[in-house]
Short mmCIF file of C-alpha atoms in Angstrom, two decimals:
data_model
loop_
_atom_site.label_atom_id
_atom_site.label_comp_id
_atom_site.label_asym_id
_atom_site.label_seq_id
_atom_site.Cartn_x
_atom_site.Cartn_y
_atom_site.Cartn_z
CA UNK A 29 -1.17 -17.96 -17.07
CA UNK A 30 0.10 -14.71 -15.07
CA UNK A 31 3.66 -16.57 -14.92
CA UNK A 32 3.74 -15.77 -18.58
CA UNK A 33 5.49 -12.43 -19.84
CA UNK A 34 2.38 -11.83 -22.10
CA UNK A 35 0.00 -12.51 -20.13
CA UNK A 36 1.81 -9.43 -17.83
CA UNK A 37 1.69 -7.35 -20.54
CA UNK A 38 -1.85 -8.17 -21.64
CA UNK A 39 -2.60 -7.38 -18.17
CA UNK A 40 -1.07 -3.71 -18.47
CA UNK A 41 -3.27 -3.34 -21.83
CA UNK A 42 -6.32 -3.92 -19.73
CA UNK A 43 -5.86 -1.80 -17.03
CA UNK A 44 -4.59 1.31 -19.04
CA UNK A 45 -7.53 0.81 -21.32
CA UNK A 46 -9.92 0.77 -18.43
CA UNK A 47 -8.23 3.36 -16.79
CA UNK A 48 -8.39 6.19 -19.76
CA UNK A 49 -12.09 7.05 -19.15
CA UNK A 50 -10.90 8.43 -15.74
CA UNK A 51 -8.25 10.70 -17.72
CA UNK A 52 -7.50 13.84 -19.23
CA UNK A 53 -6.28 13.52 -22.87
CA UNK A 54 -5.83 16.80 -24.18
CA UNK A 55 -5.96 20.63 -22.52
CA UNK A 56 -5.83 24.16 -24.36
CA UNK A 57 -6.17 27.27 -22.99
CA UNK A 58 -7.55 30.71 -25.24
CA UNK A 59 -4.86 33.49 -25.91
CA UNK A 60 -6.43 35.73 -22.97
CA UNK A 61 -6.32 32.87 -20.59
CA UNK A 62 -9.72 33.19 -19.79
CA UNK A 63 -11.27 29.94 -20.98
CA UNK A 64 -9.79 25.97 -21.15
CA UNK A 65 -10.69 23.65 -23.32
CA UNK A 66 -10.45 20.29 -21.92
CA UNK A 67 -10.89 16.57 -23.87
CA UNK A 68 -11.59 13.41 -21.76
CA UNK A 69 -13.14 10.30 -22.83
CA UNK A 70 -16.55 11.51 -22.39
CA UNK A 71 -16.63 15.20 -23.54
CA UNK A 72 -14.99 17.64 -24.92
CA UNK A 73 -15.60 20.86 -22.24
CA UNK A 74 -15.20 24.86 -22.19
CA UNK A 75 -14.64 26.20 -18.84
CA UNK A 76 -13.66 29.36 -17.68
CA UNK A 77 -10.33 29.82 -15.90
CA UNK A 78 -11.69 32.61 -13.50
CA UNK A 79 -14.96 31.07 -12.15
CA UNK A 80 -14.68 27.54 -13.16
CA UNK A 81 -18.03 27.62 -14.82
CA UNK A 82 -18.53 25.09 -17.49
CA UNK A 83 -19.45 27.01 -20.83
CA UNK A 84 -19.63 24.59 -23.38
CA UNK A 85 -20.06 20.73 -22.85
CA UNK A 86 -19.98 18.56 -25.96
CA UNK A 87 -20.52 14.61 -25.23
CA UNK A 88 -17.80 12.46 -27.43
CA UNK A 89 -18.47 8.97 -26.33
CA UNK A 90 -16.42 7.50 -29.21
CA UNK A 91 -13.47 7.33 -27.09
CA UNK A 92 -14.54 6.20 -23.93
CA UNK A 93 -16.27 3.72 -25.88
CA UNK A 94 -13.25 2.47 -28.19
CA UNK A 95 -11.14 2.21 -25.14
CA UNK A 96 -13.59 0.03 -23.02
CA UNK A 97 -14.06 -2.22 -25.75
CA UNK A 98 -9.98 -2.61 -26.08
CA UNK A 99 -9.56 -3.16 -22.41
CA UNK A 100 -12.54 -5.90 -22.64
CA UNK A 101 -10.68 -7.47 -25.86
CA UNK A 102 -7.58 -7.64 -23.72
CA UNK A 103 -8.85 -9.42 -20.71
CA UNK A 104 -10.44 -11.83 -23.52
CA UNK A 105 -7.32 -12.41 -24.99
CA UNK A 106 -5.64 -12.92 -21.58
CA UNK A 107 -8.07 -15.55 -20.46
CA UNK A 108 -7.28 -17.50 -24.17
CA UNK A 109 -3.75 -18.15 -23.14
CA UNK A 110 -4.33 -21.86 -24.28
CA UNK A 111 -5.37 -20.89 -27.59
CA UNK A 112 -2.22 -19.04 -29.08
CA UNK A 113 -3.43 -18.16 -32.61
CA UNK A 114 -6.92 -17.03 -31.44
CA UNK A 115 -4.79 -14.71 -28.50
CA UNK A 116 -2.55 -13.08 -31.46
CA UNK A 117 -5.85 -12.83 -33.82
CA UNK A 118 -7.40 -10.94 -30.81
CA UNK A 119 -4.54 -8.82 -30.13
CA UNK A 120 -4.52 -7.85 -33.64
CA UNK A 121 -7.76 -6.68 -33.41
CA UNK A 122 -7.12 -4.80 -30.01
CA UNK A 123 -4.66 -3.03 -32.07
CA UNK A 124 -6.73 -1.94 -34.68
CA UNK A 125 -9.29 -0.91 -32.06
CA UNK A 126 -6.55 1.08 -30.01
CA UNK A 127 -5.36 2.80 -33.53
CA UNK A 128 -8.43 3.89 -34.50
CA UNK A 129 -9.12 5.31 -30.57
CA UNK A 130 -5.60 6.72 -31.09
CA UNK A 131 -6.66 8.47 -34.36
CA UNK A 132 -10.16 9.45 -33.00
CA UNK A 133 -8.42 11.76 -30.40
CA UNK A 134 -5.88 13.45 -32.69
CA UNK A 135 -8.60 14.00 -35.09
CA UNK A 136 -10.78 15.48 -32.23
CA UNK A 137 -8.21 17.59 -30.73
CA UNK A 138 -7.10 18.49 -34.28
CA UNK A 139 -10.73 19.90 -34.63
CA UNK A 140 -11.30 21.69 -31.47
CA UNK A 141 -7.98 23.34 -32.11
CA UNK A 142 -8.70 24.99 -34.94
CA UNK A 143 -12.14 26.21 -33.31
CA UNK A 144 -10.93 27.35 -30.25
CA UNK A 145 -7.27 28.71 -30.86
CA UNK A 146 -5.58 27.73 -33.97
CA UNK A 147 -2.43 29.64 -33.30
CA UNK A 148 -1.11 27.63 -30.62
CA UNK A 149 -1.52 24.05 -30.15
CA UNK A 150 -2.89 22.19 -26.99
CA UNK A 151 -1.50 20.02 -24.70
CA UNK A 152 -1.33 16.27 -24.71
CA UNK A 153 -1.85 14.86 -21.13
CA UNK A 154 -1.23 11.18 -19.79
CA UNK A 155 -4.54 10.50 -21.20
CA UNK A 156 -3.03 10.16 -24.82
CA UNK A 157 0.08 8.63 -23.42
CA UNK A 158 -1.86 5.79 -22.01
CA UNK A 159 -3.24 4.89 -25.76
CA UNK A 160 0.28 4.80 -26.81
CA UNK A 161 1.71 2.91 -23.86
CA UNK A 162 -1.33 0.38 -24.13
CA UNK A 163 -0.58 0.03 -28.14
CA UNK A 164 3.10 -0.92 -27.23
CA UNK A 165 2.32 -3.86 -24.40
CA UNK A 166 -0.10 -5.03 -26.84
CA UNK A 167 2.52 -5.34 -29.84
CA UNK A 168 5.34 -6.87 -26.79
CA UNK A 169 2.61 -9.31 -25.68
CA UNK A 170 1.76 -10.85 -29.37
CA UNK A 171 6.08 -10.70 -30.10
CA UNK A 172 6.32 -12.88 -27.27
CA UNK A 173 2.72 -14.88 -27.71
CA UNK A 174 4.27 -15.63 -31.30
CA UNK A 175 7.28 -16.58 -29.86
CA UNK A 176 5.82 -19.20 -27.67
CA UNK A 177 4.03 -20.66 -30.55
CA UNK A 178 7.25 -21.02 -32.56
CA UNK A 179 8.77 -22.58 -29.71
CA UNK A 180 5.91 -25.11 -29.59
CA UNK A 181 5.88 -25.87 -33.30
CA UNK A 182 9.53 -26.48 -33.22
CA UNK A 183 9.35 -29.13 -30.33
CA UNK A 184 6.56 -30.44 -31.55
CA UNK A 185 8.39 -30.95 -35.51
CA UNK A 186 11.62 -32.60 -33.18
CA UNK A 187 9.18 -35.23 -31.67
#
């Protein structure tokens, strides 16, 4: 199971998506350098830079839930190594879930940026790039699963 290359890619997807709830996704500082807006998978938090106190805390569970669901789908897909067509289907669903997660992230950061500091853009941190990395690994896993399926079908045709 793990000796196949696509299994390694799926394992990387699962590890990345399960680590996303613990990473910061986006950070923005207001023009006067007194407040900082930080987006994590679970909340959008405004803190004072000088005192470190939380000024505003908006719960935002969508990104965190989608990340956990994508990680669970990747693990389940990893365990379906004997049924390649089901594995490809699960990976397509996982791509959709991760795409929605990425879209929700961009939407939330855009709206937060418009209200907090519209003159400057915030900085995407490692959490944002983790979603993109997981999407690429999922795409590569699907490609190698499809390659294996074509190889098996060609061998069956020769018999």
